[in-house]
PDB file of C-alpha atoms in Angstrom:
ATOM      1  CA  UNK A   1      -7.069  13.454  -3.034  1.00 92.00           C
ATOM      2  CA  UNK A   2     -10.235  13.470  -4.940  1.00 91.00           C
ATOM      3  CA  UNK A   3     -10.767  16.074  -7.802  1.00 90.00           C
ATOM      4  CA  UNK A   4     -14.611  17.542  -8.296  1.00 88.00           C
ATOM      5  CA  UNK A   5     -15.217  16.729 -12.400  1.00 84.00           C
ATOM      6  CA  UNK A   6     -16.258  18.197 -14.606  1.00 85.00           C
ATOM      7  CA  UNK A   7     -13.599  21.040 -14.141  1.00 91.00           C
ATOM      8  CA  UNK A   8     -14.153  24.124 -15.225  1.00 92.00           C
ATOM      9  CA  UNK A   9     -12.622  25.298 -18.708  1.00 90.00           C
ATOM     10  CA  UNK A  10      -9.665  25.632 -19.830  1.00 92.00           C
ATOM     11  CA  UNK A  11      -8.494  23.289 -16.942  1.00 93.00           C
ATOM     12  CA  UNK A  12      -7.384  19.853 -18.750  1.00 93.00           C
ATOM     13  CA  UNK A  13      -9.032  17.122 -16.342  1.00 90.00           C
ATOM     14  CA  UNK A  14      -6.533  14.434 -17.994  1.00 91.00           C
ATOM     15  CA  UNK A  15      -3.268  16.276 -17.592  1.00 94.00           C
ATOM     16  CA  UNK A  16      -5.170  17.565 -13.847  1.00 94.00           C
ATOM     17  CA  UNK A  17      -5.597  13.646 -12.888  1.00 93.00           C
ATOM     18  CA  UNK A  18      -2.235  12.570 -14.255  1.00 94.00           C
ATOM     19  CA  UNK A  19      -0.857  15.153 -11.600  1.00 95.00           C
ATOM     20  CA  UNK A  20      -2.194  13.308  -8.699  1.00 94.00           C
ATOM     21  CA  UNK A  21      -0.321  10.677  -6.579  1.00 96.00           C
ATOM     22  CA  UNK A  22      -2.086   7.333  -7.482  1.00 96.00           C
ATOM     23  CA  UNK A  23      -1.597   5.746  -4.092  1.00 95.00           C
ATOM     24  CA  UNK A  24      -3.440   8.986  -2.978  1.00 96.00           C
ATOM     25  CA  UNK A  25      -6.110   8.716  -5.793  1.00 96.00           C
ATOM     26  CA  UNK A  26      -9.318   7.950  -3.657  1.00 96.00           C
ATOM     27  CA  UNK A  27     -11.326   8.361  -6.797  1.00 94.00           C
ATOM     28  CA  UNK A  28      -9.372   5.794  -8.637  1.00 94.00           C
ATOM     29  CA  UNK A  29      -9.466   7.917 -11.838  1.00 93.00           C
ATOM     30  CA  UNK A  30      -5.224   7.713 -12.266  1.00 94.00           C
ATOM     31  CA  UNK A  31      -4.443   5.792 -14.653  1.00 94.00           C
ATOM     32  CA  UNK A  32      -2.324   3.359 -12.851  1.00 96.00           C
ATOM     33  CA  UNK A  33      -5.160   2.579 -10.632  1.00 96.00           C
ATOM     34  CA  UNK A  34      -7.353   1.635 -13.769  1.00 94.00           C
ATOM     35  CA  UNK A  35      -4.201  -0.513 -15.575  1.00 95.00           C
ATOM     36  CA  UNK A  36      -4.321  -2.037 -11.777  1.00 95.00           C
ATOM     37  CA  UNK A  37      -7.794  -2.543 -11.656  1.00 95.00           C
ATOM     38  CA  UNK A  38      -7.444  -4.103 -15.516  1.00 93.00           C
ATOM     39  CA  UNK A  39      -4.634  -6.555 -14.676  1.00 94.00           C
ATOM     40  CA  UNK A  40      -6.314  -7.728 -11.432  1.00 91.00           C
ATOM     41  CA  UNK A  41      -3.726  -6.097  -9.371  1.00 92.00           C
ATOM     42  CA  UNK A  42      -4.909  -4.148  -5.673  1.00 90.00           C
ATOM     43  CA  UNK A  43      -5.740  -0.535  -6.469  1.00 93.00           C
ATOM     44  CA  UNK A  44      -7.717   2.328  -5.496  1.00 95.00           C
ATOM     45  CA  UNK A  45     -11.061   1.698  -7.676  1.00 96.00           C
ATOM     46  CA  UNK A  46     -14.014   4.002  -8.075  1.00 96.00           C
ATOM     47  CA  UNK A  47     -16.468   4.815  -5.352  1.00 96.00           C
ATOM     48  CA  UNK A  48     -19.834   4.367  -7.677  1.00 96.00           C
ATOM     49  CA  UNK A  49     -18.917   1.085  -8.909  1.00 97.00           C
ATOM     50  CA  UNK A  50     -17.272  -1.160  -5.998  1.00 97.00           C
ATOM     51  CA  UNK A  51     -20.483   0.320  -3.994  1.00 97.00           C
ATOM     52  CA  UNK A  52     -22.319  -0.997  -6.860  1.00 97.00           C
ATOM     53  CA  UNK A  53     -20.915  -4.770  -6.452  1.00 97.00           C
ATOM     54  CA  UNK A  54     -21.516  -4.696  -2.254  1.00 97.00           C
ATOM     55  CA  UNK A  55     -25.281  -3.789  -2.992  1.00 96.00           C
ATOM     56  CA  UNK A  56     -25.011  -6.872  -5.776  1.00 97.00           C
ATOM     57  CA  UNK A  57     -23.104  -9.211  -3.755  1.00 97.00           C
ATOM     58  CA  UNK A  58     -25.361  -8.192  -0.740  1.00 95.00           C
ATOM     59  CA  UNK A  59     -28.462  -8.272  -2.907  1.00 95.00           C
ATOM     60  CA  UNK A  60     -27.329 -11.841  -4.938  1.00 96.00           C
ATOM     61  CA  UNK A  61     -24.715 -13.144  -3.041  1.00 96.00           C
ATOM     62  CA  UNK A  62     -22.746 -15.463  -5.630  1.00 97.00           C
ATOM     63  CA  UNK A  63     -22.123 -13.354  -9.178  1.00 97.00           C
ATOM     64  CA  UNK A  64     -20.434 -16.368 -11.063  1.00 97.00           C
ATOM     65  CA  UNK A  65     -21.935 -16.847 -14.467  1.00 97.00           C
ATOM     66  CA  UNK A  66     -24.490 -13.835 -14.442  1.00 98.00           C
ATOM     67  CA  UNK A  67     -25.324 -12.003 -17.775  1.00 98.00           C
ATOM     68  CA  UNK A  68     -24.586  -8.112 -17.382  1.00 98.00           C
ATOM     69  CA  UNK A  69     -25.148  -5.534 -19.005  1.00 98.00           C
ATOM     70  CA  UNK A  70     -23.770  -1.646 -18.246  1.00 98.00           C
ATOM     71  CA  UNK A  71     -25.119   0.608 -20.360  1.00 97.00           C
ATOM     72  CA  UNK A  72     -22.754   3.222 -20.183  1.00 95.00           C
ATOM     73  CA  UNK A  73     -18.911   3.596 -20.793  1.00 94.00           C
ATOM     74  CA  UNK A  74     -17.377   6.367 -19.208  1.00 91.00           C
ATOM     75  CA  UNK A  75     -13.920   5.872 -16.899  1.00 89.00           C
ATOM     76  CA  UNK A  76     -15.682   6.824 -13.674  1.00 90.00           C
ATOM     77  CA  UNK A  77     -18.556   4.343 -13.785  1.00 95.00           C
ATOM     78  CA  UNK A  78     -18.878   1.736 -16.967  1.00 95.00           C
ATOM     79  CA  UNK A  79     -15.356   0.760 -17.505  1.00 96.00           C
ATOM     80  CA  UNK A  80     -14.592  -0.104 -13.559  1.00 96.00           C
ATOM     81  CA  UNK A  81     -17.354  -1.640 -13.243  1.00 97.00           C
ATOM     82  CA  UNK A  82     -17.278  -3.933 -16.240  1.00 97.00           C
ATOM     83  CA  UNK A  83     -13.860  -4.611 -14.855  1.00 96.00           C
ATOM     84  CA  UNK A  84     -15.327  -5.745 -11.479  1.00 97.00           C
ATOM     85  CA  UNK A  85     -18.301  -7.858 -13.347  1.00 98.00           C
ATOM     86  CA  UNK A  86     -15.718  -9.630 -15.213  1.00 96.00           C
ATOM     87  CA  UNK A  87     -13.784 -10.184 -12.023  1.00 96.00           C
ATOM     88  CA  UNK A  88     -16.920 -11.866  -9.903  1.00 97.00           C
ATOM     89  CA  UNK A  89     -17.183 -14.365 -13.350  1.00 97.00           C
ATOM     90  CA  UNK A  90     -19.988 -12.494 -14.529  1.00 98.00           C
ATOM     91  CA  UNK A  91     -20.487 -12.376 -18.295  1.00 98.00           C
ATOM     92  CA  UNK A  92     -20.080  -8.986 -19.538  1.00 98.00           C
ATOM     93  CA  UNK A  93     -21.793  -6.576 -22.059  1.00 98.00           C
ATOM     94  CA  UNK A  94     -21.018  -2.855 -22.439  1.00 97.00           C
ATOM     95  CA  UNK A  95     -23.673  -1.145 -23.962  1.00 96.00           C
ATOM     96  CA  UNK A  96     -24.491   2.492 -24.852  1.00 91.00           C
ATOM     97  CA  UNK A  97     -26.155   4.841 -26.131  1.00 83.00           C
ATOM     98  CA  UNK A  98     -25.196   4.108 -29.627  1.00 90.00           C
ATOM     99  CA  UNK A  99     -25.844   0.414 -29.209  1.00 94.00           C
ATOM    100  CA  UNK A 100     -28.049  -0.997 -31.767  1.00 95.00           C
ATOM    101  CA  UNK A 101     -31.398  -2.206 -30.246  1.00 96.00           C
ATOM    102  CA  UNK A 102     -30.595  -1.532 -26.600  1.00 96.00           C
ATOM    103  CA  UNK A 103     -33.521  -2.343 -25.071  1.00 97.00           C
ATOM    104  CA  UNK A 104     -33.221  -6.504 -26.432  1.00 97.00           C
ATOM    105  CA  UNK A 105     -29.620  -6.097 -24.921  1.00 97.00           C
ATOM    106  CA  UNK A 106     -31.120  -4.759 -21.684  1.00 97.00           C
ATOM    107  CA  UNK A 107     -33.323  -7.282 -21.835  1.00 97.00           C
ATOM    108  CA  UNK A 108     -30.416  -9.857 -21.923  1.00 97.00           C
ATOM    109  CA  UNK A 109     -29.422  -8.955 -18.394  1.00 98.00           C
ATOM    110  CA  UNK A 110     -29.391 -10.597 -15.241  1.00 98.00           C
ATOM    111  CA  UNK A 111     -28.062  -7.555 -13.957  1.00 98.00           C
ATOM    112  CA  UNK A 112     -28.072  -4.042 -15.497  1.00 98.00           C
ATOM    113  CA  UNK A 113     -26.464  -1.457 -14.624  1.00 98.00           C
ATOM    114  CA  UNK A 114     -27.401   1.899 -15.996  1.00 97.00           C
ATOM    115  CA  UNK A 115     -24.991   4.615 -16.446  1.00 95.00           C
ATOM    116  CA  UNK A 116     -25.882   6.693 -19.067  1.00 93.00           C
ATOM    117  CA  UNK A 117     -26.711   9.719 -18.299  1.00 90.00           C
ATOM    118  CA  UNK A 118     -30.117  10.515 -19.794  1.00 93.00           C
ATOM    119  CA  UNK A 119     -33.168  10.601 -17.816  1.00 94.00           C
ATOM    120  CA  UNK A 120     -35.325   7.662 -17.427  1.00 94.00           C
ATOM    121  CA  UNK A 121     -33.767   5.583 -20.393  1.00 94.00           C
ATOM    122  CA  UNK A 122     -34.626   2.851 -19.575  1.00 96.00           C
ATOM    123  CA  UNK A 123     -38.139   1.590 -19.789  1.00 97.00           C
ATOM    124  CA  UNK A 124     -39.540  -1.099 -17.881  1.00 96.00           C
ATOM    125  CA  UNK A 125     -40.009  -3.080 -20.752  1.00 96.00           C
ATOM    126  CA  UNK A 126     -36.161  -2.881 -21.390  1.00 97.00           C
ATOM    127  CA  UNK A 127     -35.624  -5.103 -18.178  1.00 98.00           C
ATOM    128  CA  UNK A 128     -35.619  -9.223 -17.864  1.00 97.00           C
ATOM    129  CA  UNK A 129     -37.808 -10.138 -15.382  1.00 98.00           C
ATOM    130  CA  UNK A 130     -36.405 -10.437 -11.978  1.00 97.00           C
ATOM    131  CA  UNK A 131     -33.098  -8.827 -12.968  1.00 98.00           C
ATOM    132  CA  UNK A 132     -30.945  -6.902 -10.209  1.00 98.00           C
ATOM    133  CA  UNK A 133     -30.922  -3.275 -11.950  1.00 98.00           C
ATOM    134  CA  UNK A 134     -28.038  -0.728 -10.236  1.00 98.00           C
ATOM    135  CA  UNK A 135     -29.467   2.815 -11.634  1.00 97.00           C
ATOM    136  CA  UNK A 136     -26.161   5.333 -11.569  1.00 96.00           C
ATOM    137  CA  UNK A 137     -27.910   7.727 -13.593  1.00 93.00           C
ATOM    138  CA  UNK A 138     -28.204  11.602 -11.082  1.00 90.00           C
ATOM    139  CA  UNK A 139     -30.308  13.798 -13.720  1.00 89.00           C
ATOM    140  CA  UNK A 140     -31.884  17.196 -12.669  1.00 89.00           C
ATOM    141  CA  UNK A 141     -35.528  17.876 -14.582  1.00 88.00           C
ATOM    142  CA  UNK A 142     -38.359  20.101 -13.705  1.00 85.00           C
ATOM    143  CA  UNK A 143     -40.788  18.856 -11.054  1.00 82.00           C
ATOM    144  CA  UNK A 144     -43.984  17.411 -12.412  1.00 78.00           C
ATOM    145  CA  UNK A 145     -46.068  19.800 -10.996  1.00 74.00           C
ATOM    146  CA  UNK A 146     -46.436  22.502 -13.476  1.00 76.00           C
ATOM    147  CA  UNK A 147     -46.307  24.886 -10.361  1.00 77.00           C
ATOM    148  CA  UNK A 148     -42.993  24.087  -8.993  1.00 74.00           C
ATOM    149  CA  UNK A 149     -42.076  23.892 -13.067  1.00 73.00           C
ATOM    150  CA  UNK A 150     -43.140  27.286 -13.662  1.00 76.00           C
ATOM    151  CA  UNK A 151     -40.952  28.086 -10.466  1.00 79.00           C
ATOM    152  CA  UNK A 152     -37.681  26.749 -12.406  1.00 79.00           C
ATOM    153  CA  UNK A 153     -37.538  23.903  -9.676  1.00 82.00           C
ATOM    154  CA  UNK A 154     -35.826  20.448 -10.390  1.00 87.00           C
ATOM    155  CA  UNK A 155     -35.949  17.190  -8.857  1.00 89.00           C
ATOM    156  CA  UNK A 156     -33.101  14.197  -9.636  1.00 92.00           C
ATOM    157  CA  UNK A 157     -34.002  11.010 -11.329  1.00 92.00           C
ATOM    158  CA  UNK A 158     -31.865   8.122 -12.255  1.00 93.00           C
ATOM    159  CA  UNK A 159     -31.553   6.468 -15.916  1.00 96.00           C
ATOM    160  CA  UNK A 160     -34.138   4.026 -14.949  1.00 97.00           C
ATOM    161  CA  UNK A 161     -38.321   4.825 -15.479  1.00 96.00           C
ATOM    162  CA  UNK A 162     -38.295   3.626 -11.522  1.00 96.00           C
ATOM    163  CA  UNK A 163     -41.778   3.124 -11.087  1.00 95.00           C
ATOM    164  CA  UNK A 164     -41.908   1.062 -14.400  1.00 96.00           C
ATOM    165  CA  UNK A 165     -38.450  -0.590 -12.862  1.00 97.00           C
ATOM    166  CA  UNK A 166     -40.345  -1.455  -9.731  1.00 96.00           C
ATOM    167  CA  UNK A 167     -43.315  -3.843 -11.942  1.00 96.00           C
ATOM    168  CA  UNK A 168     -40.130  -6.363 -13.149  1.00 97.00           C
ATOM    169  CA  UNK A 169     -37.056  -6.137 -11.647  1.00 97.00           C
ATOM    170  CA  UNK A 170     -36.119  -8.213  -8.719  1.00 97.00           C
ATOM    171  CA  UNK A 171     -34.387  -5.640  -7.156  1.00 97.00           C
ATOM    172  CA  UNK A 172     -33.783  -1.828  -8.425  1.00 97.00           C
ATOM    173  CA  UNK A 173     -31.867   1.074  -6.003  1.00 97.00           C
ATOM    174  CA  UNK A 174     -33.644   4.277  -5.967  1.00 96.00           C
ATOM    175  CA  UNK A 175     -32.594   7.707  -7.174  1.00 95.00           C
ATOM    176  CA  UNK A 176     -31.850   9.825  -5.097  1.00 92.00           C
ATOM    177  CA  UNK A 177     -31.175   7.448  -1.688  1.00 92.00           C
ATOM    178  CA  UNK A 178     -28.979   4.689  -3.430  1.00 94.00           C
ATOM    179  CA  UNK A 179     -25.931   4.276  -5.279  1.00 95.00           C
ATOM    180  CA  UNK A 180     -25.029   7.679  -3.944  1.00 93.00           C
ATOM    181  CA  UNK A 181     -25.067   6.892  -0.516  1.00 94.00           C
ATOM    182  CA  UNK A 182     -22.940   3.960  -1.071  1.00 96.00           C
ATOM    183  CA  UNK A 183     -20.446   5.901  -3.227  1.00 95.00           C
ATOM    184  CA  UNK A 184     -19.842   8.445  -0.192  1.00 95.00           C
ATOM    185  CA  UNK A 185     -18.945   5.420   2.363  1.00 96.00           C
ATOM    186  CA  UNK A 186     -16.766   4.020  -0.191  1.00 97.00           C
ATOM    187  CA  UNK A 187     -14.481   7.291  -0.749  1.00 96.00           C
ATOM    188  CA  UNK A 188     -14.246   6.578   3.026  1.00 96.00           C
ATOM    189  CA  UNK A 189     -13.343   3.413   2.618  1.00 96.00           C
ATOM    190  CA  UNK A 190     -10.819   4.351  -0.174  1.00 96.00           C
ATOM    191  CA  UNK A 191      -9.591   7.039   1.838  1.00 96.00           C
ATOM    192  CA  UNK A 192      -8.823   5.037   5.112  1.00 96.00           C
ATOM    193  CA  UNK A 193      -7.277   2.125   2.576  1.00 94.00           C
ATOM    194  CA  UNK A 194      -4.527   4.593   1.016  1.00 95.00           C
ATOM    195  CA  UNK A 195      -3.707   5.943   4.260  1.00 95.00           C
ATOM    196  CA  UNK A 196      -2.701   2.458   5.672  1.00 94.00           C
ATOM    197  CA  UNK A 197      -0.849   1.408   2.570  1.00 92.00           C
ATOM    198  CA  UNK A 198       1.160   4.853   2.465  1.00 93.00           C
ATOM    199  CA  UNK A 199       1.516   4.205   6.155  1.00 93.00           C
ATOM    200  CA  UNK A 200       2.884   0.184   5.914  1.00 91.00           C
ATOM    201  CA  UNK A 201      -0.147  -0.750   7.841  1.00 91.00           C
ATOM    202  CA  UNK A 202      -1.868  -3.812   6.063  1.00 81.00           C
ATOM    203  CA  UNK A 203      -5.214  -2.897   4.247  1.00 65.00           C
TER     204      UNK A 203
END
């Protein structure tokens, strides 16, 4: 079961999520998947950020002892993954947007993961040279092109300035073509590991 947020009002997403079976919770949004997740124990976690740690453990093998940073703290993206940094050893800040001087935090990171929400936050000269940065960020603006602008027309960007990204980082996923694409092969992942535990079949 996955549920499409936001929902529209007056549906209550909490009381709609609290509804759902957790060991049917592809999404990993129940909160006995996230006290799992927590304590260490096996549970369903969220798409966005265990695709996030196969691109880093694909990209850096070995996360033991890493500075990160996740700028962001929502319970779909920057809590899980925090939760997963801590568990590969890494060292772990959570940032936002109401942190004070984020860009000498940012700056801090070995790997940064943005998660924000606001287009092109963060600046190139936010990021430590040859850090690993995981943009999360799916904003709609207008095109460049005044034409297309004039037209009403939108294009997605991440959270990252990706071209400015591109100058420092040692590695940086685009937006659109990245983190996404991994997200949709983890709900199938997280969909074919709850129906072998519901099933007895070893996951």
């Amino acid at each position: 079961i996955l549920v499409q947020l936001p929902l529209p009002k007056p549906l209550d997403e909490k009381a709609v999520l609290a509804a759902i079976n957790p060991d049917k919770d592809v999404d990993g949004l129940h909160v006995v998947n996230a006290g799992r997740l927590a304590s260490g124990l096996p549970a369903l976690i969220p798409c966005t950020p265990l695709g996030s740690m196969i691109l880093l453990k694909e990209t850096l093998g070995d996360l033991s002892g890493k500075h990160a940073v996740v700028v962001g703290r929502s319970v779909l993206v920057g809590k899980p993954m925090a939760q997963l940094l801590l568990a590969a050893d890494c060292t772990v800040t959570i940032a936002h947007s109401r942190t004070k001087d984020l860009p000498a935090i940012c700056r801090q990171a070995d790997i940064l993961v943005a998660a924000v929400g606001r287009p092109r936050m963060i600046k190139g000269d936010w990021i430590k040279p040859g850090a690993a940065v995981i943009d999360v960020g799916i904003n709609r603006v207008p095109f460049d092109d005044p034409e297309k602008a004039a037209q009403g027309k939108t294009k997605v960007v991440g959270d990252v300035a990706y071209k400015e990204a591109l100058e420092v980082a040692g590695s940086v996923t685009p937006v659109p073509g990245g983190v996404g694409l991994m997200t949709v092969a983890v709900l199938l992942q997280n969909t074919v590991t709850a129906a072998k535990r519901l099933n007895g079949i070893e996951a």
